[in-house]
Every structure is written in C-alpha cells, then in structure tokens.
GROMACS .gro file of C-alpha atoms in nm:
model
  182
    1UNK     CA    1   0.000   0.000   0.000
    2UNK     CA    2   0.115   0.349  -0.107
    3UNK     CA    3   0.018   0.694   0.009
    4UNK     CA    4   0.030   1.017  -0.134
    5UNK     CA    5   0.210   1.323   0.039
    6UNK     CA    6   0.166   1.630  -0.092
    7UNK     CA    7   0.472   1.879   0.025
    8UNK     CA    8   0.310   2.268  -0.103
    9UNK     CA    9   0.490   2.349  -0.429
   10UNK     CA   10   0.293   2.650  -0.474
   11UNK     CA   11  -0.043   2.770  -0.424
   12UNK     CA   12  -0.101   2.750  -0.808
   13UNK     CA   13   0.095   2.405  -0.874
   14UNK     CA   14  -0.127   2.259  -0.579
   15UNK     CA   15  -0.440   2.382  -0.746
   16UNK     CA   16  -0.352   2.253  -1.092
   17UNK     CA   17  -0.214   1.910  -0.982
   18UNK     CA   18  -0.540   1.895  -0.721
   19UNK     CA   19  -0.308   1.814  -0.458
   20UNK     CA   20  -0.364   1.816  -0.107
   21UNK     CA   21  -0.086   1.922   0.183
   22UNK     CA   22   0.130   1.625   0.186
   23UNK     CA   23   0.323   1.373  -0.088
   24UNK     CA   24   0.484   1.046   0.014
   25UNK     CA   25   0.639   0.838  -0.294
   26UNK     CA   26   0.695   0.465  -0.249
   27UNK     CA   27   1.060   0.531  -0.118
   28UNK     CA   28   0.986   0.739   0.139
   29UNK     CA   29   0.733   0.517   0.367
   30UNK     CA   30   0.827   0.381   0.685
   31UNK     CA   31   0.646   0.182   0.875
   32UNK     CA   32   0.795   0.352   1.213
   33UNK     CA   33   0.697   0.719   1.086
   34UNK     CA   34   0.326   0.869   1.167
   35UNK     CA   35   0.143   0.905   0.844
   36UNK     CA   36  -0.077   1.181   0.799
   37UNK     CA   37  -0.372   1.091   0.690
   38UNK     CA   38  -0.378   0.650   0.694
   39UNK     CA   39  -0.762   0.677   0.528
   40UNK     CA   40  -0.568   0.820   0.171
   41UNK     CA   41  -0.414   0.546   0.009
   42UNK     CA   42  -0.327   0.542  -0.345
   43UNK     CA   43  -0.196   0.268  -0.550
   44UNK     CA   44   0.116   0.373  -0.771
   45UNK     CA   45  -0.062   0.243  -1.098
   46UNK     CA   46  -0.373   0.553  -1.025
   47UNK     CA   47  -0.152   0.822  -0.982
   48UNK     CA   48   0.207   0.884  -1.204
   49UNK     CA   49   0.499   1.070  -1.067
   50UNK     CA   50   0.426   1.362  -1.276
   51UNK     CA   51   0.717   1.455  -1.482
   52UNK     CA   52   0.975   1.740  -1.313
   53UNK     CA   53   0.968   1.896  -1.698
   54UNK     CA   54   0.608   1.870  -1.700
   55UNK     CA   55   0.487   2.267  -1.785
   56UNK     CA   56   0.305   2.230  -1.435
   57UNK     CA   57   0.580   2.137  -1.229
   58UNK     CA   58   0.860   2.413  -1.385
   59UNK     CA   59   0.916   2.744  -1.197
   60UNK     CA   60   0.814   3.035  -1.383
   61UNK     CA   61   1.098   3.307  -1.376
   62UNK     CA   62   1.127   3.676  -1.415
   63UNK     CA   63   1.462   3.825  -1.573
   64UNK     CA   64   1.526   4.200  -1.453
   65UNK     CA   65   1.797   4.303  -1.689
   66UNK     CA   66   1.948   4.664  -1.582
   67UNK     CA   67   2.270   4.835  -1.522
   68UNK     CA   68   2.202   5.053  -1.253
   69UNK     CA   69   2.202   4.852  -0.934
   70UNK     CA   70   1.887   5.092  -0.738
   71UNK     CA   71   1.693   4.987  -1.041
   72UNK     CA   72   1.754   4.648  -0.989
   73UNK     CA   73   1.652   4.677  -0.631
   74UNK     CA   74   1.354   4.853  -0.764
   75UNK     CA   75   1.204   4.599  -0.947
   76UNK     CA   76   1.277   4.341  -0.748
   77UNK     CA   77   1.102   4.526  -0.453
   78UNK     CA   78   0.798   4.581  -0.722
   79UNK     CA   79   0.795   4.171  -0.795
   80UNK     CA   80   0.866   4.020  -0.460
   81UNK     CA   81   0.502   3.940  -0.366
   82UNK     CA   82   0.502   3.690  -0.689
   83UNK     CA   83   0.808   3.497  -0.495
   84UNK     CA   84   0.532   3.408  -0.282
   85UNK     CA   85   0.363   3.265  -0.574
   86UNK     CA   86   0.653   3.036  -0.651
   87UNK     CA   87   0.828   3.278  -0.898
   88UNK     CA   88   1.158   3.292  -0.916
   89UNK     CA   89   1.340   3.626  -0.997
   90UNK     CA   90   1.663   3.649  -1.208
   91UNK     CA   91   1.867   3.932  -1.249
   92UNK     CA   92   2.147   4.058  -1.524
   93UNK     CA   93   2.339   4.365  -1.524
   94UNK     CA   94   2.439   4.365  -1.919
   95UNK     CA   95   2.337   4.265  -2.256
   96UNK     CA   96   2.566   3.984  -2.260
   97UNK     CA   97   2.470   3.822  -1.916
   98UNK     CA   98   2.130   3.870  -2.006
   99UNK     CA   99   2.149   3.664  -2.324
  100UNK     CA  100   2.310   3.423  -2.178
  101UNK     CA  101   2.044   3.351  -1.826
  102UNK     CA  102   1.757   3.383  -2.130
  103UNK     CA  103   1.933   3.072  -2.299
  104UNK     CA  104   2.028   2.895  -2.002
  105UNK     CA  105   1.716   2.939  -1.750
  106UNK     CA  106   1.435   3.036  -2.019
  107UNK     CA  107   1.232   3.327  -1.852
  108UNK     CA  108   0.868   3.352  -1.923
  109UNK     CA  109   0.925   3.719  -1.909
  110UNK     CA  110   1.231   3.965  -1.960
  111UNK     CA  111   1.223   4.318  -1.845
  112UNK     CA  112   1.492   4.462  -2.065
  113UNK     CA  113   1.667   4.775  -2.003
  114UNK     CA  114   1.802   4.953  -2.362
  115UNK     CA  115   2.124   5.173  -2.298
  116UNK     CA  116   2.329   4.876  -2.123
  117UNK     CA  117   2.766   4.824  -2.105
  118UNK     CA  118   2.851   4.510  -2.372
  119UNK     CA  119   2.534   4.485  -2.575
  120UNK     CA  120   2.235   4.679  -2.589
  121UNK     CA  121   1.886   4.583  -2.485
  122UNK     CA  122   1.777   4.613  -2.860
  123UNK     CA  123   1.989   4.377  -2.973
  124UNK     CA  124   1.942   4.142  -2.701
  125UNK     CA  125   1.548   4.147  -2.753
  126UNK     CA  126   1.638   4.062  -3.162
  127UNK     CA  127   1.864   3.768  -3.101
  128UNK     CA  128   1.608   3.640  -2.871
  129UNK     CA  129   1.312   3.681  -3.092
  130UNK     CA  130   1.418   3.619  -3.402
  131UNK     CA  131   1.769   3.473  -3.435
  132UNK     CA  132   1.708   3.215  -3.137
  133UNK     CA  133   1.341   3.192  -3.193
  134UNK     CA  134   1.266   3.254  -2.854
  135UNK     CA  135   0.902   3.357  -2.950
  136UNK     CA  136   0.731   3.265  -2.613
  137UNK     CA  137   0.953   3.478  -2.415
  138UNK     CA  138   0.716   3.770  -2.286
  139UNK     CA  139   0.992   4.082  -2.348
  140UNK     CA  140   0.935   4.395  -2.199
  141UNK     CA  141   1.188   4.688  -2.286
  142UNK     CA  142   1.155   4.928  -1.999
  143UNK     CA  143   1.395   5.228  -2.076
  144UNK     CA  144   1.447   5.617  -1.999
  145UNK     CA  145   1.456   5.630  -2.372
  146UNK     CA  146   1.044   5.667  -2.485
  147UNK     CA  147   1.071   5.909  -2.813
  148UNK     CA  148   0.816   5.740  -3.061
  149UNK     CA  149   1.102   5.659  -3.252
  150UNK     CA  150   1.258   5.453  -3.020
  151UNK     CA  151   0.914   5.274  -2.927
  152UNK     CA  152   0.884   5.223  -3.312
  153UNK     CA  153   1.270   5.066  -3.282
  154UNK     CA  154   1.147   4.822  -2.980
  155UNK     CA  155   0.812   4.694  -3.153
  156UNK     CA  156   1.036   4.616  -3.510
  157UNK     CA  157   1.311   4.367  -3.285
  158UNK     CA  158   1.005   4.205  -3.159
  159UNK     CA  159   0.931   4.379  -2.719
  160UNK     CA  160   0.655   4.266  -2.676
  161UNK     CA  161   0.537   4.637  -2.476
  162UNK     CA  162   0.707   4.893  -2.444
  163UNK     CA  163   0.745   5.093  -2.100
  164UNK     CA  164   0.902   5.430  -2.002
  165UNK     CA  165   1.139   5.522  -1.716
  166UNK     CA  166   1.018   5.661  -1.459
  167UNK     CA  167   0.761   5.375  -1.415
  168UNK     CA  168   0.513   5.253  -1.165
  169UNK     CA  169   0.580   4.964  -0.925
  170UNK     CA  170   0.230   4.880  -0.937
  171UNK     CA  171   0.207   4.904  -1.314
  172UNK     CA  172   0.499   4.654  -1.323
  173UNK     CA  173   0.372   4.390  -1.074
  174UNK     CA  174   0.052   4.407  -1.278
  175UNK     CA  175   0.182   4.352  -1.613
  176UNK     CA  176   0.365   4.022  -1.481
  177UNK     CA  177   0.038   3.873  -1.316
  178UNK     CA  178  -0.095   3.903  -1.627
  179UNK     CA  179   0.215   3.779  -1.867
  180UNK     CA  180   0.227   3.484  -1.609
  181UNK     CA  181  -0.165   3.419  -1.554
  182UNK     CA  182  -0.233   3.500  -1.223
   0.00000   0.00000   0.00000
C-alpha cells in the first residue's frame, strides 16, 4: 500500500495538480513514521509521478535586466510578492549576461533595459526573438529612452510592450500577473 504526500509546491501548482498538503512516494514510507492521513491510500498504478519537466511542475521566472544597481533593487522590490507565488526572480546587469540567463534558465518574461555596457537591450530582444526563436519569451523593454522613434525601434526587434522610465511599481507587478496568468 502506497500513500500520497503532498509537500506545497505552490499555491497555483497545488491547485492545478489537485493536490492536497502532503506527498509520500513509495521510497519514502516507513512503517515507524506517523502518516498523515492513513484513510488516503493510493496505489502507484492511479496516480504517475508527474514529470519534473512537466509545464506544471517548472518554476516560472522573471529576468530583470538593468545596469544601474537601485533599479535592480527597484524591481525586485515591485515583484517580490510573486516569490510568494513560486516565482523565481533572475537578475542581469548587461546585454551579454542577459542573453546568456535567457538561454540557459528560459524566462517567461524579460524586463529589458536599452542603454546597457557590452550589448544593448535592442539587440538582445532581436537575437532572442528572431535569431534564437525565442518567441514565447514575454519581453518587456523598460527604458528612460520613450521618443516614438525609439518605441517604433522596440516593436520592429520584436518587445513585446514597451514601458518608459520613470515607471510605476504597481504598473509593473501588474503587467507580470498578467504575462504569467495570475
């Protein structure tokens, strides 16, 4: 006999998976250790280990690219009630280091400052749309710069909005409840 032990992932990954409090797989019972709730058993065959690269299961992650450190702190300060949610925040302080955490941790969305040291956000937000494909990578460019002409510039490499320094906090923590569906 097996039971199921569901440890809180997040409050949306509990939801989706319809998961209760506690998870126990096979290799963790022990006769010896109190089991929550006995009346819960599951056989193995009703219920897969879901898969760790199942969409469900995978952390959804913020990228904060910016090269002015009170910035940084800014938007992080703006996003930290969605760490409560599970998301995890990422931060780059360059074009180049933000090219490479997009490839290597694949953010859902990017908030991409323009005039950056090494490469600027621009570019970054064209190798990522077009040149890598990156297409379902929400991209934000959020810049002092916010002449038409520069908007126009942002929409052609393929930002997905478009946002002007100074901003709002609130405006901010919005926009990523709604790029990340909560």
């Amino acid at each position: 006999m097996y039971f199921l032990l569901c440890y809180p992932i997040s409050k949306r990954c509990n939801s989706l998976l319809g998961a209760g409090d506690w998870v126990l797989g096979k290799n963790d019972f022990n006769p010896q250790s109190p089991i929550p709730n006995p009346q819960f058993p599951i056989p193995n065959s009703q219920f897969p280990i879901p898969n760790p690269q199942s969409p469900i299961l995978m952390t959804q992650k913020i990228l904060i690219v910016d090269d002015e450190p009170n910035i940084l702190i800014l938007m992080e300060q703006a996003l930290e009630a969605l760490e409560d949610e599970g998301v995890e925040l990422l931060t780059a302080r360059n074009g180049e280091e933000a090219l490479e955490t997009i490839k290597a941790e694949k953010p859902n969305l990017v908030f991409l400052d323009v005039m950056m040291p090494k490469m600027n956000g621009l570019q970054v937000c064209h190798i990522v749309k077009h040149d890598l494909q990156m297409t379902d990578i929400y991209i934000v460019i959020l810049t002092a710069k916010g002449q038409e002409f520069d908007k126009q510039k942002g929409i052609e490499v393929g930002a997905d909005l478009y946002l002007t320094k100074p901003f709002r906090p609130k405006e901010v923590l919005e926009k990523s409840m709604q790029v990340l569906g909560f």
